[in-house]
Amino acid sequence: LVRLVESGGGAVQAGGSLSLSCAASGSASRPSCMGWYRQAPGKEREAVARIFLGGATYYSDRVKGRFTISQDLGNNIVRLQMNALKPEDTAMYYCEATKTTGWVSCPSLDRDLTYRGQGTQVTVSS
């Protein structure tokens, strides 16, 4: 069982930056793919970024060029740096992960991953 704990988030004005971190624990090795999805009230969940164990990254079109996902393999941590934030980025952000084995790349962004954290709120005001 993989446990994911998010930190970071908060409130910022449009154009500002925030950073999220997700620490994975509970398994002998880091999950093959980790990432972030978000969900705003009344809206469907939206995967925004993923990173594979080997370093390949994947972004939704809505955040590409503004968000950067990175990983610290030694500490099983994945970070999401969010720049040029917009009010429409306001949502609860959840860390997500696959199982530790069985993947050669991250699933496509329209597929849900197996595990998720408790979420952290990001609020961007205009």
XYZ file of N, CA, C and O in Angstrom:
504
model
N 0.853 -1.183 0.000
C 0.000 0.000 0.000
C 0.887 1.230 0.000
O 1.782 1.367 0.823
N 0.631 2.141 -0.908
C 1.393 3.382 -1.012
C 0.651 4.496 -0.291
O -0.546 4.693 -0.508
N 1.364 5.214 0.544
C 0.785 6.350 1.259
C 1.383 7.625 0.681
O 2.597 7.733 0.526
N 0.520 8.591 0.377
C 0.951 9.853 -0.217
C 0.547 10.991 0.700
O -0.611 11.090 1.100
N 1.496 11.858 0.997
C 1.234 12.997 1.878
C 1.661 14.269 1.162
O 2.843 14.437 0.828
N 0.701 15.158 0.951
C 0.975 16.409 0.267
C 1.311 17.513 1.261
O 0.875 17.484 2.416
N 2.061 18.496 0.786
C 2.310 19.716 1.546
C 2.430 20.848 0.542
O 2.655 20.641 -0.643
N 2.322 22.061 1.080
C 2.355 23.233 0.204
C 0.952 23.704 -0.066
O 0.022 23.395 0.664
N 0.770 24.423 -1.129
C -0.536 24.984 -1.413
C -0.718 26.287 -0.664
O 0.195 26.824 -0.050
N -1.940 26.803 -0.727
C -2.244 28.060 -0.064
C -2.944 29.011 -0.992
O -3.554 28.606 -1.986
N -2.845 30.287 -0.665
C -3.521 31.328 -1.438
C -2.510 32.287 -2.027
O -1.525 32.637 -1.364
N -2.774 32.705 -3.251
C -1.859 33.600 -3.937
C -2.655 34.440 -4.929
O -3.738 34.036 -5.350
N -2.111 35.567 -5.297
C -2.766 36.382 -6.316
C -2.391 35.891 -7.711
O -1.352 35.240 -7.907
N -3.220 36.210 -8.660
C -2.960 35.824 -10.049
C -1.581 36.313 -10.479
O -1.175 37.430 -10.146
N -0.874 35.441 -11.173
C 0.476 35.746 -11.598
C 1.541 35.261 -10.642
O 2.728 35.243 -10.975
N 1.114 34.859 -9.446
C 2.049 34.396 -8.441
C 2.433 32.939 -8.620
O 2.047 32.284 -9.591
N 3.201 32.434 -7.649
C 3.717 31.071 -7.703
C 3.444 30.329 -6.408
O 3.392 30.943 -5.334
N 3.299 29.035 -6.516
C 3.189 28.146 -5.366
C 3.897 26.854 -5.695
O 4.035 26.495 -6.869
N 4.299 26.159 -4.648
C 4.960 24.876 -4.833
C 4.284 23.827 -3.968
O 3.968 24.083 -2.804
N 4.044 22.673 -4.536
C 3.465 21.544 -3.818
C 4.491 20.416 -3.741
O 5.290 20.235 -4.668
N 4.441 19.678 -2.656
C 5.296 18.504 -2.512
C 4.459 17.303 -2.126
O 3.435 17.446 -1.454
N 4.904 16.138 -2.545
C 4.215 14.898 -2.207
C 5.262 13.864 -1.830
O 6.160 13.571 -2.624
N 5.128 13.328 -0.636
C 6.042 12.294 -0.165
C 5.349 10.948 -0.202
O 4.240 10.802 0.333
N 5.985 9.985 -0.834
C 5.427 8.633 -0.938
C 6.118 7.719 0.067
O 7.329 7.772 0.238
N 5.325 6.877 0.708
C 5.877 5.912 1.644
C 5.034 4.647 1.622
O 3.984 4.605 0.976
N 5.518 3.629 2.318
C 4.736 2.412 2.470
C 5.093 1.296 1.510
O 4.551 0.198 1.609
N 6.006 1.558 0.586
C 6.426 0.509 -0.334
C 7.942 0.467 -0.394
O 8.606 1.432 -0.023
N 8.465 -0.651 -0.867
C 9.911 -0.827 -0.893
C 10.570 0.093 -1.909
O 11.729 0.472 -1.765
N 9.865 0.474 -2.941
C 10.407 1.372 -3.961
C 9.362 2.407 -4.333
O 8.180 2.257 -4.015
N 9.837 3.442 -4.978
C 8.912 4.522 -5.341
C 7.946 4.039 -6.405
O 8.300 3.258 -7.287
N 6.710 4.522 -6.366
C 5.768 4.173 -7.430
C 6.326 4.513 -8.803
O 7.044 5.508 -8.953
N 5.986 3.729 -9.808
C 6.525 3.947 -11.141
C 6.183 5.327 -11.669
O 7.001 5.980 -12.301
N 4.976 5.758 -11.436
C 4.523 7.048 -11.939
C 3.836 7.797 -10.808
O 3.016 7.225 -10.088
N 4.184 9.064 -10.676
C 3.522 9.920 -9.689
C 3.107 11.208 -10.361
O 3.686 11.612 -11.384
N 2.135 11.859 -9.785
C 1.691 13.102 -10.397
C 0.690 13.839 -9.543
O 0.526 13.546 -8.351
N 0.039 14.784 -10.181
C -0.938 15.630 -9.502
C -2.192 15.744 -10.373
O -2.098 15.886 -11.596
N -3.315 15.706 -9.690
C -4.535 16.087 -10.368
C -5.259 17.107 -9.500
O -4.933 17.277 -8.323
N -6.203 17.786 -10.076
C -6.940 18.802 -9.318
C -8.431 18.656 -9.578
O -8.860 18.100 -10.590
N -9.173 19.150 -8.640
C -10.619 19.127 -8.779
C -11.201 20.353 -8.110
O -10.985 20.574 -6.913
N -11.913 21.138 -8.878
C -12.599 22.309 -8.359
C -14.053 21.926 -8.079
O -14.581 20.991 -8.674
N -14.710 22.628 -7.183
C -16.105 22.319 -6.860
C -16.978 22.305 -8.103
O -16.953 23.240 -8.909
N -17.729 21.237 -8.255
C -18.646 21.140 -9.378
C -18.009 20.775 -10.695
O -18.694 20.735 -11.724
N -16.710 20.512 -10.676
C -16.011 20.180 -11.921
C -15.397 18.795 -11.821
O -15.170 18.260 -10.739
N -15.098 18.219 -12.978
C -14.469 16.909 -13.001
C -12.990 17.024 -12.632
O -12.368 18.074 -12.796
N -12.454 15.934 -12.155
C -11.033 15.919 -11.851
C -10.227 16.041 -13.132
O -10.633 15.568 -14.191
N -9.071 16.668 -12.993
C -8.231 16.937 -14.151
C -6.784 16.645 -13.771
O -6.227 17.299 -12.893
N -6.178 15.661 -14.429
C -4.765 15.402 -14.201
C -3.962 16.529 -14.828
O -4.212 16.899 -15.973
N -3.011 17.085 -14.096
C -2.257 18.226 -14.629
C -0.814 17.889 -14.947
O -0.234 18.471 -15.872
N -0.197 16.980 -14.211
C 1.202 16.661 -14.483
C 1.546 15.302 -13.888
O 1.027 14.937 -12.828
N 2.423 14.587 -14.592
C 2.927 13.311 -14.096
C 4.399 13.176 -14.427
O 4.892 13.785 -15.375
N 5.070 12.345 -13.633
C 6.480 12.085 -13.882
C 6.753 10.612 -13.673
O 6.310 10.016 -12.689
N 7.460 10.015 -14.636
C 7.789 8.616 -14.533
C 9.110 8.451 -13.793
O 9.920 9.378 -13.710
N 9.316 7.278 -13.284
C 10.525 6.985 -12.506
C 11.784 7.360 -13.292
O 12.761 7.873 -12.737
N 11.773 7.144 -14.598
C 12.941 7.441 -15.423
C 13.105 8.900 -15.769
O 14.115 9.305 -16.362
N 12.114 9.721 -15.392
C 12.242 11.158 -15.594
C 11.320 11.767 -16.633
O 11.211 12.992 -16.707
N 10.658 10.956 -17.443
C 9.756 11.518 -18.444
C 8.606 12.252 -17.758
O 8.076 11.781 -16.754
N 8.245 13.396 -18.314
C 7.187 14.204 -17.724
C 6.038 14.396 -18.710
O 6.224 14.338 -19.931
N 4.875 14.624 -18.145
C 3.656 14.770 -18.935
C 2.837 15.899 -18.321
O 2.699 15.958 -17.094
N 2.296 16.769 -19.166
C 1.531 17.910 -18.680
C 0.237 18.052 -19.466
O 0.178 17.756 -20.659
N -0.774 18.565 -18.783
C -1.979 18.921 -19.506
C -1.718 20.208 -20.274
O -0.864 21.017 -19.890
N -2.459 20.420 -21.334
C -2.265 21.624 -22.141
C -2.529 22.883 -21.328
O -1.944 23.936 -21.598
N -3.414 22.782 -20.342
C -3.784 23.970 -19.582
C -2.665 24.448 -18.668
O -2.680 25.606 -18.242
N -1.720 23.612 -18.347
C -0.655 24.030 -17.425
C 0.724 23.995 -18.065
O 1.698 24.462 -17.456
N 0.815 23.451 -19.260
C 2.118 23.321 -19.913
C 2.769 24.686 -20.059
O 2.145 25.658 -20.461
N 4.026 24.769 -19.684
C 4.753 26.034 -19.750
C 4.659 26.853 -18.482
O 5.439 27.793 -18.286
N 3.723 26.514 -17.610
C 3.572 27.244 -16.343
C 3.918 26.364 -15.140
O 4.428 26.846 -14.141
N 3.594 25.085 -15.220
C 3.855 24.156 -14.123
C 5.044 23.272 -14.474
O 5.232 22.892 -15.636
N 5.813 22.914 -13.456
C 6.941 22.008 -13.638
C 6.907 20.941 -12.561
O 6.872 21.263 -11.371
N 6.927 19.696 -12.988
C 6.957 18.590 -12.030
C 8.379 18.052 -11.969
O 9.078 17.967 -12.984
N 8.814 17.720 -10.769
C 10.169 17.189 -10.588
C 10.142 16.133 -9.489
O 9.154 16.006 -8.774
N 11.234 15.395 -9.381
C 11.261 14.327 -8.387
C 12.594 14.272 -7.662
O 13.636 14.597 -8.228
N 12.528 13.847 -6.426
C 13.698 13.586 -5.595
C 13.639 12.098 -5.286
O 12.944 11.680 -4.348
N 14.340 11.311 -6.081
C 14.229 9.872 -5.964
C 14.766 9.367 -4.627
O 14.252 8.394 -4.077
N 15.750 10.026 -4.098
C 16.333 9.567 -2.847
C 15.370 9.638 -1.681
O 15.450 8.854 -0.736
N 14.437 10.591 -1.759
C 13.485 10.787 -0.672
C 12.052 10.459 -1.079
O 11.131 10.711 -0.310
N 11.885 9.897 -2.274
C 10.536 9.547 -2.764
C 9.590 10.735 -2.703
O 8.454 10.626 -2.225
N 10.070 11.879 -3.178
C 9.269 13.100 -3.167
C 9.082 13.591 -4.597
O 10.006 13.559 -5.407
N 7.885 14.046 -4.879
C 7.579 14.678 -6.157
C 7.087 16.093 -5.867
O 6.296 16.293 -4.941
N 7.562 17.029 -6.638
C 7.191 18.431 -6.423
C 6.498 18.984 -7.671
O 6.777 18.566 -8.793
N 5.632 19.944 -7.448
C 4.967 20.648 -8.531
C 5.172 22.140 -8.309
O 4.635 22.702 -7.355
N 5.964 22.742 -9.158
C 6.170 24.177 -9.121
C 5.162 24.818 -10.054
O 5.140 24.505 -11.254
N 4.368 25.714 -9.504
C 3.300 26.341 -10.282
C 3.589 27.832 -10.387
O 3.616 28.530 -9.372
N 3.809 28.285 -11.593
C 4.078 29.691 -11.851
C 2.974 30.304 -12.698
O 2.175 29.586 -13.303
N 2.955 31.610 -12.728
C 1.957 32.338 -13.528
C 0.558 31.810 -13.254
O -0.212 31.539 -14.186
N 0.236 31.676 -12.001
C -1.046 31.086 -11.623
C -2.211 31.969 -12.047
O -2.115 33.210 -12.045
N -3.307 31.305 -12.379
C -4.516 31.982 -12.827
C -5.662 31.617 -11.886
O -5.630 30.546 -11.253
N -6.680 32.449 -11.812
C -7.837 32.095 -10.969
C -8.429 30.735 -11.324
O -8.900 30.017 -10.428
N -8.371 30.348 -12.572
C -8.923 29.049 -12.967
C -8.067 27.869 -12.509
O -8.458 26.719 -12.667
N -6.919 28.140 -11.926
C -6.112 27.073 -11.319
C -6.588 26.740 -9.913
O -6.102 25.785 -9.299
N -7.516 27.530 -9.387
C -8.048 27.287 -8.052
C -8.725 25.930 -8.001
O -9.609 25.626 -8.799
N -8.294 25.106 -7.060
C -8.829 23.751 -6.933
C -8.164 23.066 -5.745
O -7.196 23.579 -5.176
N -8.691 21.898 -5.392
C -7.984 21.009 -4.481
C -7.034 20.174 -5.334
O -7.453 19.596 -6.345
N -5.790 20.159 -4.932
C -4.774 19.419 -5.670
C -4.432 18.142 -4.909
O -4.145 18.181 -3.705
N -4.437 17.042 -5.636
C -4.171 15.739 -5.043
C -2.944 15.109 -5.683
O -2.786 15.136 -6.915
N -2.110 14.536 -4.859
C -1.016 13.714 -5.359
C -1.581 12.354 -5.723
O -2.481 11.839 -5.047
N -1.079 11.751 -6.763
C -1.550 10.442 -7.200
C -0.346 9.589 -7.609
O 0.723 10.103 -7.931
N -0.550 8.284 -7.596
C 0.559 7.385 -7.925
C 0.048 6.046 -8.403
O -1.042 5.595 -8.022
N 0.881 5.407 -9.234
C 0.603 4.041 -9.640
C 1.201 3.087 -8.601
O 1.854 3.511 -7.655
N 1.030 1.812 -8.842
C 1.747 0.815 -8.067
C 3.232 0.916 -8.423
O 3.606 1.600 -9.378
N 4.054 0.212 -7.668
C 5.496 0.383 -7.841
C 6.049 -0.335 -9.060
O 7.111 0.004 -9.549
N 5.363 -1.314 -9.577
C 5.873 -2.069 -10.718
C 4.794 -2.214 -11.784
O 3.619 -1.944 -11.551
N 5.230 -2.650 -12.960
C 4.265 -2.978 -14.003
C 4.047 -1.903 -15.034
O 3.243 -2.069 -15.938
N 4.771 -0.793 -14.946
C 4.593 0.296 -15.907
C 5.915 0.620 -16.582
O 6.959 0.651 -15.943
N 5.847 0.912 -17.869
C 7.034 1.353 -18.598
C 6.962 2.830 -18.920
O 7.913 3.422 -19.420
N 5.835 3.439 -18.643
C 5.651 4.885 -18.759
C 4.416 5.238 -17.952
O 3.686 4.353 -17.503
N 4.192 6.511 -17.778
C 2.993 6.923 -17.057
C 1.752 6.655 -17.913
O 1.787 6.833 -19.133
N 0.666 6.275 -17.272
C -0.592 6.180 -18.018
C -0.958 7.550 -18.587
O -0.519 8.582 -18.072
N -1.772 7.568 -19.617
C -2.204 8.844 -20.180
C -2.997 9.623 -19.137
O -3.566 9.059 -18.202
N -3.021 10.932 -19.299
C -3.617 11.805 -18.288
C -5.112 11.576 -18.102
O -5.672 11.991 -17.091
N -5.758 10.926 -19.032
C -7.190 10.685 -18.872
C -7.469 9.411 -18.073
O -8.626 9.065 -17.846
N -6.422 8.754 -17.626
C -6.595 7.559 -16.801
C -6.242 7.875 -15.362
O -5.225 8.513 -15.085
N -7.086 7.420 -14.442
C -6.823 7.632 -13.021
C -5.713 6.692 -12.558
O -5.596 5.561 -13.038
N -4.921 7.159 -11.601
C -3.904 6.310 -11.001
C -4.474 5.627 -9.760
O -5.561 5.950 -9.299
N -3.702 4.669 -9.221
C -4.232 3.802 -8.175
C -4.386 4.486 -6.826
O -5.382 4.301 -6.133
N -3.383 5.259 -6.450
C -3.367 5.835 -5.109
C -3.500 7.361 -5.180
O -3.085 7.993 -6.151
N -4.022 7.929 -4.115
C -4.080 9.378 -4.042
C -3.915 9.823 -2.596
O -4.180 9.054 -1.658
N -3.493 11.091 -2.445
C -3.347 11.663 -1.116
C -4.624 12.342 -0.664
O -5.669 12.216 -1.305
N -4.513 13.076 0.422
C -5.679 13.734 1.008
C -6.000 15.063 0.337
O -7.099 15.580 0.488
N -5.056 15.615 -0.375
C -5.292 16.858 -1.093
C -4.820 18.090 -0.342
O -4.736 18.092 0.891
N -4.529 19.131 -1.105
C -4.154 20.419 -0.536
C -4.781 21.506 -1.400
O -4.806 21.408 -2.627
N -5.283 22.532 -0.756
C -6.041 23.559 -1.459
C -5.108 24.610 -2.068
O -4.169 25.078 -1.411
N -5.402 24.971 -3.304
C -4.727 26.075 -3.985
C -5.806 27.075 -4.390
O -6.768 26.717 -5.071
N -5.628 28.316 -3.952
C -6.599 29.358 -4.258
C -5.869 30.527 -4.905
O -4.919 31.063 -4.331
N -6.328 30.901 -6.093
C -5.706 32.003 -6.832
C -6.756 33.095 -7.000
O -7.800 32.876 -7.607
N -6.464 34.250 -6.477
C -7.407 35.358 -6.554
C -7.010 36.309 -7.684
O -5.836 36.449 -8.017
N -8.005 36.944 -8.236
C -7.758 37.853 -9.368
C -7.436 39.253 -8.888
O -7.570 39.571 -7.716
